[in-house]
Coordinates of C-alpha atoms and ligand atoms in Angstrom, one line a residue:
Chain W
M1386 CA -47.8 -10.4 -40.9
E1387 CA -45.8 -9.5 -37.7
P1388 CA -43.7 -6.4 -38.3
A1389 CA -40.0 -6.6 -38.0
V1390 CA -39.9 -3.7 -35.6
E1391 CA -42.7 -2.2 -33.7
I1392 CA -42.0 1.1 -31.9
V1393 CA -44.7 1.8 -29.3
D1394 CA -45.1 5.2 -27.6
L1395 CA -41.3 5.5 -27.4
V1396 CA -39.9 8.3 -25.3
K1397 CA -36.3 9.0 -24.6
R1398 CA -35.1 11.9 -22.5
F1399 CA -31.5 13.0 -21.7
G1400 CA -32.0 15.3 -18.7
N1401 CA -34.2 18.0 -20.0
T1402 CA -33.8 17.1 -23.7
I1403 CA -36.5 15.1 -25.2
A1404 CA -34.7 13.2 -28.0
V1405 CA -37.6 10.9 -28.9
D1406 CA -41.1 12.1 -28.2
K1407 CA -43.9 9.4 -28.2
L1408 CA -42.8 7.8 -31.3
N1409 CA -45.0 5.1 -32.9
L1410 CA -43.7 3.3 -36.0
S1411 CA -43.8 -0.1 -37.6
I1412 CA -41.1 -1.4 -39.9
Y1413 CA -42.1 -4.3 -42.1
D1414 CA -40.2 -7.5 -42.5
G1415 CA -38.0 -7.4 -45.6
E1416 CA -38.2 -3.7 -46.4
I1417 CA -35.6 -1.0 -46.6
F1418 CA -36.8 1.8 -44.4
G1419 CA -35.3 5.2 -44.7
L1420 CA -35.3 7.3 -41.5
L1421 CA -34.9 11.0 -42.4
G1422 CA -34.7 14.1 -40.3
P1423 CA -32.5 17.1 -39.6
N1424 CA -29.7 17.1 -37.2
G1425 CA -30.8 16.3 -33.6
S1426 CA -34.2 15.0 -34.6
G1427 CA -33.7 11.8 -32.8
K1428 CA -32.8 9.3 -35.5
S1429 CA -29.6 7.9 -33.9
T1430 CA -31.3 7.8 -30.5
T1431 CA -34.1 5.7 -31.9
L1432 CA -31.7 3.3 -33.6
L1433 CA -29.6 2.9 -30.5
I1434 CA -32.8 2.0 -28.6
I1435 CA -33.8 -0.5 -31.2
S1436 CA -30.3 -2.1 -30.9
T1437 CA -30.6 -2.2 -27.1
V1438 CA -27.7 0.2 -26.5
Y1439 CA -29.8 2.8 -24.9
K1440 CA -32.9 2.1 -22.8
P1441 CA -36.2 3.8 -23.4
T1442 CA -37.4 6.4 -20.8
S1443 CA -40.8 5.0 -21.5
G1444 CA -42.6 3.0 -24.2
D1445 CA -41.1 0.0 -25.8
V1446 CA -39.7 -1.4 -29.1
Y1447 CA -40.5 -5.0 -30.2
V1448 CA -38.0 -6.6 -32.6
Y1449 CA -39.5 -9.7 -34.1
G1450 CA -41.8 -9.7 -31.2
K1451 CA -39.1 -9.4 -28.5
S1452 CA -39.1 -6.4 -26.2
V1453 CA -35.9 -4.3 -25.9
V1454 CA -36.8 -3.7 -22.3
K1455 CA -37.6 -7.2 -21.1
N1456 CA -35.8 -9.3 -23.6
S1457 CA -32.8 -7.4 -24.7
D1458 CA -30.6 -10.5 -24.8
E1459 CA -33.0 -12.0 -27.4
V1460 CA -33.3 -8.8 -29.4
R1461 CA -29.6 -8.6 -29.9
K1462 CA -29.6 -12.0 -31.7
Y1463 CA -31.4 -10.4 -34.5
V1464 CA -29.8 -7.0 -34.7
G1465 CA -26.6 -5.6 -36.2
I1466 CA -25.8 -1.9 -36.3
A1467 CA -23.2 0.3 -38.0
F1468 CA -22.9 3.4 -35.8
Q1469 CA -22.8 6.9 -37.1
E1470 CA -19.4 7.4 -35.4
P1471 CA -17.2 4.4 -36.0
K1472 CA -16.5 2.5 -32.8
A1473 CA -13.1 1.0 -32.4
L1474 CA -10.1 1.4 -30.1
W1475 CA -7.7 3.6 -32.0
V1476 CA -4.7 1.2 -31.6
D1477 CA -6.7 -1.6 -33.1
K1478 CA -6.2 -2.8 -36.7
P1479 CA -9.1 -3.2 -39.0
Y1480 CA -8.4 -6.9 -39.7
E1481 CA -8.3 -7.7 -35.9
I1482 CA -11.4 -5.6 -35.2
L1483 CA -13.4 -7.4 -37.9
L1484 CA -12.1 -10.8 -37.2
W1485 CA -13.1 -10.5 -33.6
H1486 CA -16.4 -9.2 -34.6
A1487 CA -17.0 -12.0 -37.0
M1488 CA -16.3 -14.6 -34.4
V1489 CA -18.6 -12.9 -31.9
V1490 CA -21.4 -12.9 -34.3
G1491 CA -21.0 -16.6 -34.8
Y1492 CA -18.4 -17.5 -37.5
S1493 CA -15.8 -20.2 -37.0
M1494 CA -12.3 -19.0 -37.2
S1495 CA -11.8 -20.2 -40.8
D1496 CA -15.1 -18.8 -42.0
A1497 CA -14.4 -15.6 -40.2
R1498 CA -11.2 -15.2 -42.1
K1499 CA -13.0 -15.7 -45.4
V1500 CA -15.9 -13.4 -44.8
V1501 CA -13.8 -10.6 -43.4
R1502 CA -11.5 -10.7 -46.4
Q1503 CA -14.5 -10.8 -48.8
V1504 CA -16.3 -7.8 -47.2
M1505 CA -13.1 -5.8 -46.8
E1506 CA -12.3 -6.3 -50.5
D1507 CA -15.8 -5.4 -51.5
L1508 CA -15.5 -2.1 -49.6
G1509 CA -12.0 -1.5 -50.8
V1510 CA -10.3 -1.5 -47.4
W1511 CA -8.4 -4.8 -47.6
E1512 CA -5.1 -3.0 -48.2
Y1513 CA -5.5 -1.1 -44.9
R1514 CA -6.1 -4.2 -42.9
N1515 CA -3.0 -3.8 -40.8
K1516 CA -2.9 -0.1 -40.3
M1517 CA -3.8 1.4 -37.0
F1518 CA -7.4 2.4 -36.8
S1519 CA -6.5 6.0 -35.8
E1520 CA -4.4 6.4 -39.0
L1521 CA -7.2 5.6 -41.3
S1522 CA -9.0 8.4 -43.2
G1523 CA -12.5 9.3 -42.0
G1524 CA -14.1 7.4 -44.9
N1525 CA -12.1 4.3 -44.4
K1526 CA -13.0 4.3 -40.7
K1527 CA -16.6 4.4 -41.7
K1528 CA -16.1 1.5 -44.1
V1529 CA -14.7 -0.6 -41.4
E1530 CA -17.7 0.3 -39.3
L1531 CA -20.1 -0.7 -42.1
A1532 CA -18.1 -3.9 -42.7
K1533 CA -19.3 -5.1 -39.3
V1534 CA -22.9 -5.3 -40.5
F1535 CA -22.1 -6.7 -43.9
I1536 CA -20.1 -9.5 -42.2
Q1537 CA -22.8 -10.2 -39.6
K1538 CA -25.7 -10.3 -42.1
P1539 CA -28.2 -9.8 -39.3
R1540 CA -31.9 -10.3 -39.7
L1541 CA -32.4 -6.6 -38.8
A1542 CA -29.5 -4.5 -40.2
I1543 CA -29.3 -0.9 -39.0
F1544 CA -27.1 1.7 -40.8
D1545 CA -26.8 5.2 -39.2
E1546 CA -25.8 7.6 -42.0
P1547 CA -23.9 4.9 -43.8
T1548 CA -22.4 7.0 -46.7
A1549 CA -21.9 10.3 -44.9
Q1550 CA -18.2 10.4 -45.5
L1551 CA -17.8 8.2 -48.5
D1552 CA -16.8 9.1 -52.1
V1553 CA -19.3 8.7 -54.9
I1554 CA -18.0 5.4 -56.1
T1555 CA -18.0 3.8 -52.7
K1556 CA -21.5 5.3 -52.0
H1557 CA -22.9 3.3 -54.9
Q1558 CA -21.0 0.2 -53.9
V1559 CA -22.5 0.5 -50.3
W1560 CA -26.0 1.0 -51.7
N1561 CA -25.6 -2.1 -53.8
M1562 CA -24.3 -4.0 -50.8
I1563 CA -27.3 -2.9 -48.7
E1564 CA -29.7 -4.0 -51.5
D1565 CA -27.9 -7.4 -51.6
L1566 CA -28.3 -7.7 -47.9
R1567 CA -32.0 -7.2 -48.3
R1568 CA -32.2 -9.6 -51.2
N1569 CA -30.7 -12.2 -48.8
G1570 CA -33.5 -11.7 -46.4
S1571 CA -32.5 -8.9 -44.0
T1572 CA -34.8 -6.1 -43.0
I1573 CA -32.9 -2.8 -43.2
I1574 CA -33.2 0.6 -41.5
V1575 CA -31.1 3.4 -42.9
A1576 CA -30.9 6.8 -41.2
T1577 CA -29.8 9.6 -43.4
N1578 CA -29.8 13.2 -44.1
E1579 CA -29.4 12.7 -47.8
M1580 CA -32.5 12.6 -49.9
S1581 CA -30.9 11.0 -52.8
E1582 CA -29.8 8.1 -50.6
A1583 CA -33.2 7.7 -49.1
E1584 CA -34.9 7.9 -52.4
R1585 CA -32.5 5.4 -54.1
L1586 CA -32.8 2.8 -51.3
S1587 CA -36.0 3.0 -49.4
D1588 CA -39.3 1.2 -49.9
R1589 CA -40.7 3.6 -47.3
I1590 CA -39.5 6.7 -45.6
G1591 CA -40.3 8.2 -42.3
I1592 CA -39.4 11.8 -41.6
M1593 CA -38.6 12.7 -38.0
Y1594 CA -38.5 16.1 -36.6
R1595 CA -37.9 17.0 -32.9
G1596 CA -38.4 13.4 -31.8
K1597 CA -41.7 12.9 -33.6
L1598 CA -42.6 11.2 -36.8
R1599 CA -43.9 13.9 -39.2
A1600 CA -44.5 11.9 -42.3
L1601 CA -44.5 8.3 -43.4
G1602 CA -44.9 6.6 -46.8
T1603 CA -43.3 5.6 -50.0
P1604 CA -41.2 8.3 -51.7
E1605 CA -44.0 8.7 -54.2
E1606 CA -46.7 9.0 -51.6
L1607 CA -44.7 11.6 -49.7
K1608 CA -44.2 13.7 -52.8
D1609 CA -47.9 13.5 -53.8
G1610 CA -48.9 14.2 -50.2
I1611 CA -47.6 17.7 -50.3
P1612 CA -50.5 20.1 -50.5
G1613 CA -50.2 22.2 -53.6
G1614 CA -48.4 19.7 -55.7
D1615 CA -46.4 22.3 -57.7
I1616 CA -43.8 24.6 -56.3
I1617 CA -42.9 28.0 -57.6
E1618 CA -39.5 28.8 -56.4
I1619 CA -38.3 32.4 -56.6
I1620 CA -35.0 33.9 -55.7
V1621 CA -35.2 37.7 -55.1
D1622 CA -32.9 40.5 -54.3
G1623 CA -33.5 42.1 -51.0
P1624 CA -35.7 41.3 -48.0
V1625 CA -39.3 40.2 -48.3
R1626 CA -41.9 41.4 -45.9
E1627 CA -44.3 39.0 -44.3
S1628 CA -47.3 41.0 -45.2
F1629 CA -46.2 40.8 -48.8
V1630 CA -46.0 37.0 -48.6
E1631 CA -49.4 36.9 -47.1
A1632 CA -50.8 39.1 -49.9
I1633 CA -49.4 36.7 -52.6
K1634 CA -50.8 33.8 -50.7
N1635 CA -54.3 35.1 -50.8
D1636 CA -54.1 36.4 -54.3
I1637 CA -53.1 33.2 -56.0
D1638 CA -54.7 30.9 -53.4
A1639 CA -51.4 29.2 -52.5
V1640 CA -51.6 26.3 -50.1
R1641 CA -48.5 27.6 -48.3
I1642 CA -45.5 29.7 -48.7
D1643 CA -42.1 29.0 -47.2
L1644 CA -39.5 31.8 -47.0
K1645 CA -35.9 31.0 -46.3
D1646 CA -33.3 33.7 -46.8
A1647 CA -33.8 34.9 -50.4
V1648 CA -35.6 31.8 -51.5
I1649 CA -39.4 31.8 -51.6
R1650 CA -41.2 28.5 -52.1
I1651 CA -44.9 28.8 -53.1
Y1652 CA -46.9 25.6 -52.9
V1653 CA -49.8 25.8 -55.3
N1654 CA -52.0 23.8 -57.5
K1655 CA -51.9 24.6 -61.2
G1656 CA -48.7 26.4 -60.9
E1657 CA -48.2 27.0 -64.6
E1658 CA -51.3 29.2 -64.7
K1659 CA -50.2 31.3 -61.7
I1660 CA -46.6 31.9 -62.4
A1661 CA -47.2 35.0 -64.5
R1662 CA -49.3 36.6 -61.9
V1663 CA -46.6 36.0 -59.3
V1664 CA -43.9 37.7 -61.3
D1665 CA -46.3 40.6 -61.9
M1666 CA -46.9 41.0 -58.2
F1667 CA -43.2 40.9 -57.3
S1668 CA -42.3 43.6 -59.8
R1669 CA -45.2 45.8 -58.6
G1670 CA -44.0 45.2 -55.1
G1671 CA -40.6 46.6 -56.2
L1672 CA -38.7 43.3 -55.7
K1673 CA -36.3 42.2 -58.3
V1674 CA -36.7 38.6 -59.3
R1675 CA -33.4 36.9 -60.0
Q1676 CA -34.6 33.5 -60.8
I1677 CA -38.0 31.8 -61.0
S1678 CA -38.8 28.2 -61.6
L1679 CA -41.7 25.8 -61.5
K1680 CA -41.1 22.3 -60.4
E1681 CA -42.6 19.1 -59.2
P1682 CA -41.8 18.4 -55.6
T1683 CA -38.6 16.4 -54.9
L1684 CA -38.0 14.6 -51.7
D1685 CA -36.0 17.6 -50.7
D1686 CA -39.2 19.6 -50.8
V1687 CA -41.0 17.0 -48.8
F1688 CA -38.2 17.2 -46.2
F1689 CA -38.3 20.9 -46.3
Y1690 CA -42.1 20.9 -46.0
Y1691 CA -42.2 18.8 -42.9
T1692 CA -39.1 20.1 -41.1
G1693 CA -38.1 23.4 -42.6
A1694 CA -38.6 26.9 -41.6
K1695 CA -42.3 27.7 -41.7
L1696 CA -43.7 31.1 -42.3
A1697 CA -47.0 31.0 -44.1
G1698 CA -49.6 28.3 -44.3
D1699 CA -48.3 26.4 -41.3
N1700 CA -51.3 24.8 -39.6
N1701 CA -49.4 22.2 -37.6
Chain G
M1253 CA -24.3 -22.9 -22.4
R1254 CA -21.7 -23.7 -25.0
E1255 CA -22.6 -20.5 -26.8
D1256 CA -22.2 -18.6 -23.5
L1257 CA -18.8 -20.1 -23.0
R1258 CA -17.7 -19.3 -26.5
A1259 CA -18.9 -15.7 -26.0
L1260 CA -17.1 -15.5 -22.6
L1261 CA -13.9 -16.7 -24.2
L1262 CA -14.2 -14.1 -27.0
V1263 CA -14.9 -11.2 -24.6
T1264 CA -12.0 -12.3 -22.5
L1265 CA -9.8 -12.2 -25.6
W1266 CA -10.8 -8.5 -26.1
D1267 CA -8.6 -7.6 -23.2
V1268 CA -6.0 -10.3 -23.4
R1269 CA -5.0 -9.6 -27.0
K1270 CA -4.1 -6.0 -25.9
V1271 CA -1.2 -7.3 -24.0
A1272 CA 0.9 -7.5 -27.1
R1273 CA 0.4 -3.8 -27.8
Y1274 CA 2.1 -2.7 -24.6
K1275 CA 5.5 -4.2 -25.3
V1276 CA 7.5 -1.1 -24.5
F1277 CA 5.5 -0.4 -21.3
L1278 CA 6.0 -4.0 -20.3
L1279 CA 9.7 -3.9 -21.0
M1280 CA 10.2 -0.8 -18.9
R1281 CA 8.2 -2.2 -16.1
F1282 CA 10.3 -5.3 -16.2
A1283 CA 13.5 -3.4 -16.3
W1284 CA 12.5 -1.3 -13.3
F1285 CA 11.4 -4.4 -11.5
I1286 CA 14.8 -6.1 -12.0
V1287 CA 16.5 -3.0 -10.5
Q1288 CA 14.1 -3.0 -7.6
V1289 CA 14.6 -6.7 -6.7
S1290 CA 18.3 -6.9 -7.4
V1291 CA 19.5 -3.6 -6.1
F1292 CA 17.0 -2.1 -3.6
A1293 CA 15.9 -5.4 -2.2
V1294 CA 19.5 -6.4 -1.5
L1295 CA 20.3 -3.1 0.1
I1296 CA 17.2 -3.2 2.2
S1297 CA 17.7 -6.7 3.3
Y1298 CA 21.1 -5.7 4.7
L1299 CA 19.5 -3.0 6.7
V1300 CA 16.7 -5.2 7.9
T1301 CA 18.2 -8.1 9.6
I1302 CA 15.8 -10.7 10.7
R1303 CA 17.1 -13.6 12.6
S1304 CA 16.9 -16.4 10.2
L1305 CA 14.9 -19.1 11.7
G1306 CA 15.6 -21.9 9.3
T1307 CA 19.0 -23.2 8.5
S1308 CA 18.7 -22.2 4.9
G1309 CA 19.4 -18.5 5.4
I1310 CA 16.0 -17.4 4.1
G1311 CA 15.2 -13.9 5.4
Y1312 CA 13.9 -10.5 4.6
Y1313 CA 15.2 -10.6 1.0
E1314 CA 12.9 -13.4 0.1
Y1315 CA 10.1 -11.8 2.1
Y1316 CA 10.5 -8.6 0.2
L1317 CA 10.5 -10.2 -3.3
F1318 CA 7.0 -11.5 -3.0
G1319 CA 5.8 -8.2 -1.5
A1320 CA 7.3 -6.3 -4.4
Y1321 CA 5.7 -8.7 -6.9
T1322 CA 2.3 -8.5 -5.2
A1323 CA 2.4 -4.7 -5.2
L1324 CA 3.2 -4.7 -8.9
L1325 CA 0.4 -7.1 -9.7
F1326 CA -2.0 -5.0 -7.7
S1327 CA -1.2 -1.7 -9.3
I1328 CA -1.3 -3.1 -12.9
S1329 CA -4.6 -4.8 -12.2
M1330 CA -6.1 -1.5 -10.8
F1331 CA -4.9 0.3 -13.8
R1332 CA -6.4 -2.3 -16.2
G1333 CA -9.7 -2.2 -14.3
Y1334 CA -9.7 1.6 -14.5
E1335 CA -9.0 1.4 -18.2
I1336 CA -11.9 -1.0 -18.8
A1337 CA -14.3 1.3 -17.0
E1338 CA -12.9 4.3 -19.0
E1339 CA -13.7 2.4 -22.2
F1340 CA -17.3 2.4 -21.1
E1341 CA -17.3 6.2 -21.2
E1342 CA -15.6 6.3 -24.6
G1343 CA -18.1 4.6 -26.8
I1344 CA -16.6 1.1 -27.1
I1345 CA -19.2 -0.1 -24.7
E1346 CA -21.9 1.0 -27.1
Y1347 CA -20.5 -1.2 -29.7
Q1348 CA -20.1 -4.1 -27.3
L1349 CA -23.6 -3.7 -25.9
S1350 CA -25.0 -4.0 -29.4
L1351 CA -23.4 -7.4 -29.9
P1352 CA -25.3 -10.7 -29.6
I1353 CA -23.8 -11.4 -26.2
K1354 CA -25.6 -11.6 -22.9
R1355 CA -25.0 -8.6 -20.7
R1356 CA -23.9 -10.8 -17.8
I1357 CA -21.3 -12.6 -20.0
L1358 CA -20.0 -9.3 -21.3
A1359 CA -19.6 -7.9 -17.8
I1360 CA -17.9 -11.0 -16.3
G1361 CA -15.8 -11.5 -19.4
R1362 CA -14.3 -8.0 -19.3
T1363 CA -13.5 -8.5 -15.6
I1364 CA -11.8 -11.9 -16.2
G1365 CA -10.1 -10.7 -19.4
G1366 CA -8.7 -7.7 -17.5
G1367 CA -7.5 -9.9 -14.8
I1368 CA -5.8 -12.3 -17.2
A1369 CA -4.2 -9.5 -19.1
S1370 CA -2.8 -7.9 -15.9
F1371 CA -1.4 -11.2 -14.8
I1372 CA 0.3 -11.8 -18.2
Y1373 CA 2.0 -8.4 -17.8
T1374 CA 3.5 -9.5 -14.6
L1375 CA 4.4 -13.0 -15.7
P1376 CA 8.0 -12.1 -16.6
M1377 CA 8.4 -10.6 -13.2
M1378 CA 7.1 -13.6 -11.4
L1379 CA 9.3 -15.9 -13.5
F1380 CA 12.3 -13.7 -12.7
I1381 CA 11.7 -14.0 -9.0
L1382 CA 11.3 -17.8 -9.2
L1383 CA 14.5 -17.9 -11.1
L1384 CA 16.3 -15.7 -8.6
L1385 CA 15.1 -18.0 -5.8
G1386 CA 15.8 -21.1 -7.7
I1387 CA 12.3 -22.5 -7.5
T1388 CA 11.5 -25.2 -9.9
N1389 CA 8.7 -27.3 -8.4
P1390 CA 6.1 -27.2 -11.2
V1391 CA 3.2 -27.9 -8.8
L1392 CA 4.0 -24.9 -6.6
I1393 CA 4.6 -22.7 -9.6
A1394 CA 1.2 -23.7 -11.0
I1395 CA -0.5 -22.9 -7.7
A1396 CA 1.3 -19.5 -7.6
V1397 CA 0.2 -18.7 -11.1
L1398 CA -3.4 -19.6 -10.4
S1399 CA -3.6 -17.7 -7.2
A1400 CA -2.0 -14.6 -8.8
L1401 CA -4.6 -14.9 -11.6
A1402 CA -7.4 -15.0 -9.1
F1403 CA -6.0 -12.0 -7.3
S1404 CA -5.7 -9.9 -10.4
I1405 CA -9.3 -10.7 -11.5
G1406 CA -10.5 -9.7 -8.0
I1407 CA -8.6 -6.4 -8.2
V1408 CA -9.9 -5.6 -11.7
G1409 CA -13.3 -6.3 -10.3
L1410 CA -12.6 -3.9 -7.4
A1411 CA -11.5 -1.2 -9.8
I1412 CA -14.6 -1.6 -11.9
N1413 CA -16.8 -1.4 -8.8
I1414 CA -15.1 1.8 -7.7
V1415 CA -15.7 3.4 -11.1
F1416 CA -19.4 2.3 -11.3
G1417 CA -20.1 2.9 -7.6
L1418 CA -19.2 6.5 -8.0
K1419 CA -20.9 8.8 -10.5
S1420 CA -18.4 11.6 -10.7
G1421 CA -15.1 11.2 -12.6
D1422 CA -13.2 13.4 -10.2
K1423 CA -14.3 11.5 -7.1
T1424 CA -13.3 8.3 -8.9
D1425 CA -9.8 9.5 -9.6
I1426 CA -9.3 10.6 -6.0
L1427 CA -10.6 7.3 -4.6
F1428 CA -8.4 5.4 -6.9
G1429 CA -5.3 7.3 -5.7
V1430 CA -6.3 6.7 -2.1
V1431 CA -7.1 3.1 -2.4
D1432 CA -4.0 2.5 -4.4
A1433 CA -1.8 4.2 -1.8
L1434 CA -3.6 2.9 1.3
L1435 CA -3.8 -0.7 0.3
V1436 CA -0.2 -0.9 -0.5
R1437 CA 0.8 0.9 2.7
L1438 CA -1.6 -0.9 5.1
S1439 CA -0.4 -4.3 4.2
T1440 CA 2.3 -6.8 4.8
I1441 CA 3.8 -6.1 1.5
F1442 CA 7.0 -4.8 3.1
Y1443 CA 6.5 -5.2 6.8
P1444 CA 5.7 -8.5 8.5
L1445 CA 2.5 -8.5 10.5
P1446 CA 4.0 -9.1 13.9
F1447 CA 5.9 -5.7 13.6
L1448 CA 2.6 -3.9 13.0
S1449 CA 1.0 -5.1 16.2
V1450 CA 2.2 -2.0 18.0
F1451 CA -0.6 -0.2 16.3
P1452 CA -3.8 -2.2 16.3
P1453 CA -5.7 -0.4 13.5
Y1454 CA -2.8 -0.9 11.2
F1455 CA -2.4 -4.5 12.3
Y1456 CA -6.0 -5.4 11.5
A1457 CA -6.1 -3.4 8.3
A1458 CA -3.1 -5.2 7.1
M1459 CA -4.5 -8.6 8.2
Y1460 CA -7.6 -8.2 6.1
N1461 CA -5.9 -6.5 3.2
P1462 CA -6.0 -8.5 0.0
L1463 CA -2.4 -7.6 -0.8
S1464 CA -1.3 -9.0 2.5
N1465 CA -3.2 -12.2 1.9
M1466 CA -1.7 -12.5 -1.6
A1467 CA 1.9 -11.8 -0.6
D1468 CA 1.7 -14.0 2.5
F1469 CA 0.3 -16.8 0.5
L1470 CA 3.1 -16.7 -2.0
R1471 CA 5.6 -16.6 0.9
A1472 CA 3.9 -19.5 2.6
L1473 CA 3.8 -21.5 -0.6
F1474 CA 7.5 -21.4 -1.2
F1475 CA 9.1 -20.8 2.2
F1476 CA 6.6 -21.9 4.8
Q1477 CA 9.3 -23.3 7.1
D1478 CA 11.3 -20.2 7.1
L1479 CA 8.7 -17.4 7.0
K1480 CA 5.9 -19.0 9.0
I1481 CA 6.2 -16.7 12.0
F1482 CA 5.5 -13.7 9.8
I1483 CA 2.5 -15.2 8.2
H1484 CA -0.8 -14.5 10.0
A1485 CA -2.9 -17.4 8.9
P1486 CA -2.7 -20.9 7.5
P1487 CA -2.1 -20.9 3.7
E1488 CA -5.5 -22.5 3.0
N1489 CA -7.1 -19.5 4.7
L1490 CA -5.1 -17.1 2.7
V1491 CA -5.9 -18.7 -0.6
S1492 CA -9.6 -19.1 0.3
Y1493 CA -9.6 -15.3 1.0
I1494 CA -8.1 -14.6 -2.4
V1495 CA -10.4 -16.9 -4.3
G1496 CA -13.4 -15.5 -2.3
L1497 CA -12.3 -12.0 -3.0
S1498 CA -11.9 -12.7 -6.6
V1499 CA -15.3 -14.4 -7.0
G1500 CA -17.1 -11.8 -4.8
L1501 CA -15.6 -8.8 -6.5
S1502 CA -16.1 -10.0 -10.0
I1503 CA -19.8 -10.9 -9.3
L1504 CA -20.2 -7.5 -7.7
A1505 CA -18.6 -5.9 -10.8
M1506 CA -21.0 -7.9 -13.0
L1507 CA -24.0 -6.7 -11.0
F1508 CA -22.8 -3.1 -11.1
I1509 CA -22.4 -3.3 -14.9
E1510 CA -25.8 -5.1 -15.3
R1511 CA -27.5 -2.5 -13.2
R1512 CA -26.0 0.3 -15.3
V1513 CA -27.5 -1.3 -18.4
E1514 CA -30.7 -2.7 -16.9
G1515 CA -33.9 -2.3 -19.0
G1516 CA -32.1 -2.6 -22.3
G1517 CA -29.4 0.0 -22.6
W1518 CA -27.0 1.9 -20.4
K1519 CA -28.1 5.5 -21.1
Ligands
ATP2328 N1 -26.0 10.5 -25.1 C1 -26.6 11.6 -25.1 N2 -26.7 12.5 -24.0 C2 -27.4 13.6 -24.0 N3 -28.1 14.0 -25.1 C3 -28.1 13.3 -26.2 C4 -27.4 12.0 -26.2 N4 -27.6 11.5 -27.5 C5 -28.4 12.4 -28.1 N5 -28.7 13.4 -27.4 C6 -29.6 14.5 -27.7 O1 -30.8 14.0 -28.3 C7 -31.2 14.7 -29.4 C8 -31.4 13.8 -30.6 O2 -30.1 13.4 -31.0 P1 -29.8 12.3 -32.1 O3 -28.3 12.0 -32.1 O4 -30.7 11.1 -31.9 O5 -30.2 13.0 -33.4 P2 -30.0 12.6 -35.0 O6 -31.3 12.7 -35.6 O7 -29.3 11.3 -35.1 O8 -29.0 13.8 -35.5 P3 -27.8 13.8 -36.6 O9 -28.5 13.9 -37.9 O10 -27.0 15.0 -36.2 O11 -27.1 12.5 -36.4 C9 -30.2 15.8 -29.6 O12 -30.8 17.0 -29.0 C10 -29.0 15.4 -28.9 O13 -28.3 16.5 -28.4
MG2329 MG1 -27.5 10.7 -35.8

């Protein structure tokens, strides 16, 4: 089957900054794809190129087989995007903004009125319809931005950090609406920093770091893919020397150890057998252990593993 | 094609619907214009005595009114064009570029929309002049409206071209100031062309100046008999110039915007 989106050797530079660095990625028709990555990793830039707002420096993106470079007019017929930063003139009113949007994406005047009202009610912003955009709260601005895509129901729906400023209840509402959209046939890309969001929504997840794709798979695959399936997490008082970390690593045959501030994460196999030995080594090393735990990796760990501070065991 | 027209209409609406928001601005402009044409214009026309050629007593006052209107339409159109280009820098364009609209339609639609909006701002002023002069011929009024519309679209196109032609914002602001000042001065807005012939560069600049062509066209349209010695070309030439200018500058604006966003996006 032809993928919904095919990103081929995509490069995007802004002056000396490389925002996207030879990215290759396919997104399947009908899936919800989560794009994860720390700030500045190139998520938004990638999404803006897919929606033909920015042009690639080199490489190309095919959306349902149409090139964003050669056929951007065609690509835009398939794509709708809710931007990370809501885009509207500050003097505009939400109802006007969305009515105009609905007409532009193809609704007749009377259908536009209906769908705008429906979506605004679903998102809980109907009562603000005639306020000035600049007077809305951050979260409500974001909801108006999201409403654009829910109104449009595009074949490829792109959400850039959709729930970043939303309260918990609205977050769940938005997730449900995104799932509904997929049920009605849209392919969906969601960029996010929030693991819970990615895990809740995504069929597959891609993790970007410095413009490159570092990991790709279902949430389960990613968690299983971390070498040393168990993680011993230790919080200590005082600084930890690198040589000490290296010694532990060799002693218990850890796959890798990440050290960030006072938190030490040891990736090992058979963690339950090694935890006692670790505690022992710490006390002999004169370090006071405040807290120690053994856990299965979460998506946070996956994220941390691929993008976080690396000290030991980094063979990339 | 139908789809394109629909999109064009909607894009045009983006700018036109903004008119309603500038009520206060519009009212102040209107008030100032009334003072200008009913106080200053009368005073000046006492100072400037032109031998009235017709029997109707038409003179500098009538000449001045159309000049004042044209200058106003020009500066409002420049301002709108500048604002449209500013929006490009402020992120609205990112939203518009993501919409299912052809780039070409978007570019030309914003130019036309800006032109229509500028013209609507000045409509009360135009009607006020026509009222002052007691003009009621609907055909002439329709021609005046259409030509003013063409003119304002052309000027919005000019403003967009200036902004996109220059990369730096500072340079743009300076050039805007210069163009604004020069075009109004080097024109027949307030001085009839024959008076300018003492200084040939001025004379020719004024002759090819869009403002001169617009103002003179309006003069010719309503008072051809009385003002014809001041008007440098036959009305059909003047109007062709305006329409040509409008079409040319808006196509150029469209190409500038397209080039900015070629190969997909604009950054
Ligand atoms: N318009 C631009 N001009 C210059 N540099 C840019 C522009 N847009 C993005 N960048 C740079 O490109 C890099 C990637 O930015 P991008 O916005 O794609 O990251 P992101 O993953 O979306 O981050 P965040 O999680 O903060 O939204 C950053 O270094 C950023 O500074
Ligand atoms: Mg971003």
